[in-house]
Tab-separated table of C-alpha atoms in Angstrom:
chain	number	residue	atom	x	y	z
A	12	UNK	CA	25.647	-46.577	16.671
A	13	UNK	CA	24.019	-43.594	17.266
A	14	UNK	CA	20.985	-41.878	15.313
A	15	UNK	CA	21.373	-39.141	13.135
A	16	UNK	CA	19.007	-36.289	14.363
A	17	UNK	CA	19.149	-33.010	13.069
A	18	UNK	CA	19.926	-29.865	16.079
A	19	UNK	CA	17.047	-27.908	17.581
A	20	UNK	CA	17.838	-24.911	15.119
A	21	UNK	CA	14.722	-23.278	13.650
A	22	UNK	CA	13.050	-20.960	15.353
A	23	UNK	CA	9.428	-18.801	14.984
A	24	UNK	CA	9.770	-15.645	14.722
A	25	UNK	CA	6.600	-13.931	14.452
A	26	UNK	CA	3.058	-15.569	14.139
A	27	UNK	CA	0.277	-13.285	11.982
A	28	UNK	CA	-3.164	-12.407	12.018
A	29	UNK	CA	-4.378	-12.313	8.722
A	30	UNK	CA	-7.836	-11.365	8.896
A	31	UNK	CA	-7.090	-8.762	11.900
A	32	UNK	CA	-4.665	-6.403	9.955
A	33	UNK	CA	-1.508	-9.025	10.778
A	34	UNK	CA	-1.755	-8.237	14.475
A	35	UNK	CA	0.529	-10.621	16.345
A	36	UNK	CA	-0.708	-13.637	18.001
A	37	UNK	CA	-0.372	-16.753	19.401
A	38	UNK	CA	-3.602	-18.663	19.254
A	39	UNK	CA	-4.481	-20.105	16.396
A	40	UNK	CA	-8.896	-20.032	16.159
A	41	UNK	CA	-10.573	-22.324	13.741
A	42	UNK	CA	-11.014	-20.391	9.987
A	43	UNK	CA	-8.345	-18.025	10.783
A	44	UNK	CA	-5.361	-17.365	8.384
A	45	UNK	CA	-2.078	-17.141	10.014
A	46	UNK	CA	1.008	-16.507	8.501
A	47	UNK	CA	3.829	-17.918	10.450
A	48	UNK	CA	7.889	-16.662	10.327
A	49	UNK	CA	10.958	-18.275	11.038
A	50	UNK	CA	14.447	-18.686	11.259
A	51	UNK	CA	17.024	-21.217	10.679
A	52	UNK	CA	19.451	-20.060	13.932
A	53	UNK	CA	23.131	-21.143	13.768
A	54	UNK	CA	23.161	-23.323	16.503
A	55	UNK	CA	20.962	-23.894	19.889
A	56	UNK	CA	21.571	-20.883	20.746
A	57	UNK	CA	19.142	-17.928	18.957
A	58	UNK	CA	21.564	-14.764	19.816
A	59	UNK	CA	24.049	-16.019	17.847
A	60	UNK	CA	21.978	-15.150	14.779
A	61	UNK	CA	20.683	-16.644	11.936
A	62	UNK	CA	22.153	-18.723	8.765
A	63	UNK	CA	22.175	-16.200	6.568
A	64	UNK	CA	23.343	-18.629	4.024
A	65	UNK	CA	21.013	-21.211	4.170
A	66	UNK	CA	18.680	-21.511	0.779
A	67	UNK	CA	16.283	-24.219	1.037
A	68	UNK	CA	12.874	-25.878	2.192
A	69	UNK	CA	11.212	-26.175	5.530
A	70	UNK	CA	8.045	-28.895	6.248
A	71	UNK	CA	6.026	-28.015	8.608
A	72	UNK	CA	3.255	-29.875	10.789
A	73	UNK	CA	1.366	-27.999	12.902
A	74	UNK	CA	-0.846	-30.258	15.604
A	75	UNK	CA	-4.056	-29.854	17.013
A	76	UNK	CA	-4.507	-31.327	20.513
A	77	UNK	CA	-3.847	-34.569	21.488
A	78	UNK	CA	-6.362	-37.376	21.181
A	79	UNK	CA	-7.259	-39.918	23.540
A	80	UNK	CA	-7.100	-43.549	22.256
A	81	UNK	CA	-8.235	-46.526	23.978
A	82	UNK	CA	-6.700	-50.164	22.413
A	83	UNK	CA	-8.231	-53.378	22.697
A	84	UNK	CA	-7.930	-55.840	25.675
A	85	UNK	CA	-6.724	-58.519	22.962
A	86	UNK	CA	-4.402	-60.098	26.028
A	87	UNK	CA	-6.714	-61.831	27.901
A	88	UNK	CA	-6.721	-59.870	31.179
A	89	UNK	CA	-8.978	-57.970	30.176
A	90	UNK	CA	-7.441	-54.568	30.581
A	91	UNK	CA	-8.124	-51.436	27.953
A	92	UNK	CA	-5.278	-48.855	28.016
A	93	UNK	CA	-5.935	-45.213	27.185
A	94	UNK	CA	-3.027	-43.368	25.596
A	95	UNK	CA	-2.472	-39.830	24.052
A	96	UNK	CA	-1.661	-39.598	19.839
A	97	UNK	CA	-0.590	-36.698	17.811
A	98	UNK	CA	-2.956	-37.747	14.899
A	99	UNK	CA	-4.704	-34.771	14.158
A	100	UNK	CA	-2.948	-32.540	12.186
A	101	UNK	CA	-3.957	-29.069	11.210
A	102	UNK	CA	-1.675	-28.136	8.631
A	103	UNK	CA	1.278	-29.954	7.026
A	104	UNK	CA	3.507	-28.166	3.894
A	105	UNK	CA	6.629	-26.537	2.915
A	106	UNK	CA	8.129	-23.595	2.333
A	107	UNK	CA	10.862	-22.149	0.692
A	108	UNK	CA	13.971	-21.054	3.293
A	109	UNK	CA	15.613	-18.077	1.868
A	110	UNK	CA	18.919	-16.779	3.214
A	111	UNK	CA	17.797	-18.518	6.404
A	112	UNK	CA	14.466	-16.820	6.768
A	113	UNK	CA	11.217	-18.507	5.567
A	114	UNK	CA	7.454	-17.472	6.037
A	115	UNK	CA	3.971	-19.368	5.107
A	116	UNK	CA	0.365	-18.563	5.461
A	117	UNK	CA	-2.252	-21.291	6.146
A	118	UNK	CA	-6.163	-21.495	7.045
A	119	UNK	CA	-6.881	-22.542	10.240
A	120	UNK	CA	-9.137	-25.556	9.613
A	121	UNK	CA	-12.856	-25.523	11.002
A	122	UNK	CA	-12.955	-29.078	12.442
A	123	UNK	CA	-10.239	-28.021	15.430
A	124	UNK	CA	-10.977	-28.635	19.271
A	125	UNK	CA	-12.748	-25.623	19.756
A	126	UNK	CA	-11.271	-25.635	23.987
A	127	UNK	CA	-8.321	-23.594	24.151
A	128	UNK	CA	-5.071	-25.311	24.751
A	129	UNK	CA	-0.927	-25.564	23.541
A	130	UNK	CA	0.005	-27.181	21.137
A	131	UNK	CA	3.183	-27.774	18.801
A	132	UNK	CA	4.709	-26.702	15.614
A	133	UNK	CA	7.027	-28.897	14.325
A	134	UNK	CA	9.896	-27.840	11.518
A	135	UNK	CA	12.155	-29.901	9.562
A	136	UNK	CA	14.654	-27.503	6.911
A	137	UNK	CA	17.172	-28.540	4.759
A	138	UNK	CA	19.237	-27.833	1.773
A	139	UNK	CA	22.143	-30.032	-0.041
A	140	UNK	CA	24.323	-29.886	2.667
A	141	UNK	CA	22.437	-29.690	5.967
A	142	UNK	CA	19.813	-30.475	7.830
A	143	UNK	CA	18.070	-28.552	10.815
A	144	UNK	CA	15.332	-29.087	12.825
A	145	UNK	CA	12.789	-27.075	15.609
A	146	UNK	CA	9.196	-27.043	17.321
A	147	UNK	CA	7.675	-24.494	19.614
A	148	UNK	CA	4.953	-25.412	22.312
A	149	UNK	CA	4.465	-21.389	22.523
A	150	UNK	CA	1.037	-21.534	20.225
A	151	UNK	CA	-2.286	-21.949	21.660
A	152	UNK	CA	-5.304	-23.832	19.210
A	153	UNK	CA	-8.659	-23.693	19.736
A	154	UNK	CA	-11.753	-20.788	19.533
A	155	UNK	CA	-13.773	-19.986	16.247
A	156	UNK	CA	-12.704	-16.716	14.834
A	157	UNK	CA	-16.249	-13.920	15.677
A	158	UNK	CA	-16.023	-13.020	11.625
A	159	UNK	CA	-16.683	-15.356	8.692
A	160	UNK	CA	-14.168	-13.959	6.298
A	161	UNK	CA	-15.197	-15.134	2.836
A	162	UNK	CA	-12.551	-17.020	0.820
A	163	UNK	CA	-12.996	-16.983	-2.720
A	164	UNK	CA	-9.443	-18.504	-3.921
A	165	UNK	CA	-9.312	-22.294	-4.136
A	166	UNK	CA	-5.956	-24.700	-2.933
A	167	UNK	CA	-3.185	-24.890	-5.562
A	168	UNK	CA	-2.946	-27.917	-6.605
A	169	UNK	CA	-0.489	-30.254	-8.331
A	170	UNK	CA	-0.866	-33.369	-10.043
A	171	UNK	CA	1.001	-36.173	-8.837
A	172	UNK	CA	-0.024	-39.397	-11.218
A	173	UNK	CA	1.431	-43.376	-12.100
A	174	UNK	CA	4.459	-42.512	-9.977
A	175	UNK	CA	4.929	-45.595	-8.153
A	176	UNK	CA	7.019	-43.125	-5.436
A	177	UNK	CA	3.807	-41.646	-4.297
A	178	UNK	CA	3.778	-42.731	-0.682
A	179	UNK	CA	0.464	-42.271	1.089
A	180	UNK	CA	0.266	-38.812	3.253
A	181	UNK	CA	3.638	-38.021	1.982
A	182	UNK	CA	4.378	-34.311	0.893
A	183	UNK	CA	5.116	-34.292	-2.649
A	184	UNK	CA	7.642	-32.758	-4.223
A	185	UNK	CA	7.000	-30.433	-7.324
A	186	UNK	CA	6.205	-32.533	-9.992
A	187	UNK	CA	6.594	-30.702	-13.849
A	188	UNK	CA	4.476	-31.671	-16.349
């Protein structure tokens, strides 16, 4: 039996400065605000265009560096392993995908690894019929933005209450009250 994964298919398109007139970029500094824009591409294969009839929703995880865990010598020889995880996460959410395009804007968070290094988007889209699926390694996270820009606005925020569906660092989905 084989597993069901979706096709590399989504693609960034353009990555934003906010706070620096939208210039183009591809490091993302702690406090910054980035928009990011993509594409859901036909197939592996980006200059065969876009789905221009693909309506749906994109998640998004964007990771900070990797961290270095060491686990217990709980096998008697008395060995500790080191290992790299992909626990830190600096931004995970959705967007909507319309007519295959789809575009977000997020706040760097201040607690990144301030040393400059790649790191990886990763994007999951789908709709009733299809799923599709993409990452780029072609971002760079770390660095402290020289400006403080002041941010006034608070998070949006839904409530998500006695739903016994609520799984723990799950996304929800828009709940109507």
């Amino acid at each position: 039996m084989k597993l069901a994964v979706a096709a590399p298919n989504i693609r960034v398109t353009e990555i934003l400065d906010v706070y620096n007139d939208n210039a183009p970029t591809n490091v993302l500094k702690a406090l910054s605000k980035v928009t990011v824009k993509g594409v859901v591409d036909s197939d592996n294969d980006s200059s065969n265009g876009f789905l221009s009839d693909f309506t749906g929703r994109v998640f998004t995880t964007i990771f900070d560096k990797y961290l270095d865990k060491t686990i217990l010598a709980n096998d008697g020889n008395g060995d500790r392993r080191t290992f790299d995880t992909e626990d830190s996460k600096l931004f995970r959410g959705k967007a909507a995908v319309v007519k295959g395009v789809f575009a977000f804007d997020f706040i760097v968070p201040k607690d990144v690894k301030i040393v400059l290094g790649p790191r990886k988007l990763s994007f999951y889209a789908e709709n009733e019929v299809i799923g599709k699926a993409g990452y780029t390694n072609d971002v760079v996270v770390g660095g402290i933005i020289a400006y403080r820009h002041e941010d006034t606005v608070g998070p949006e925020i839904q409530a998500f209450l006695n739903d016994e569906s609520f799984i723990e660092g799950a996304i929800p989905m828009a709940l109507q009250i």
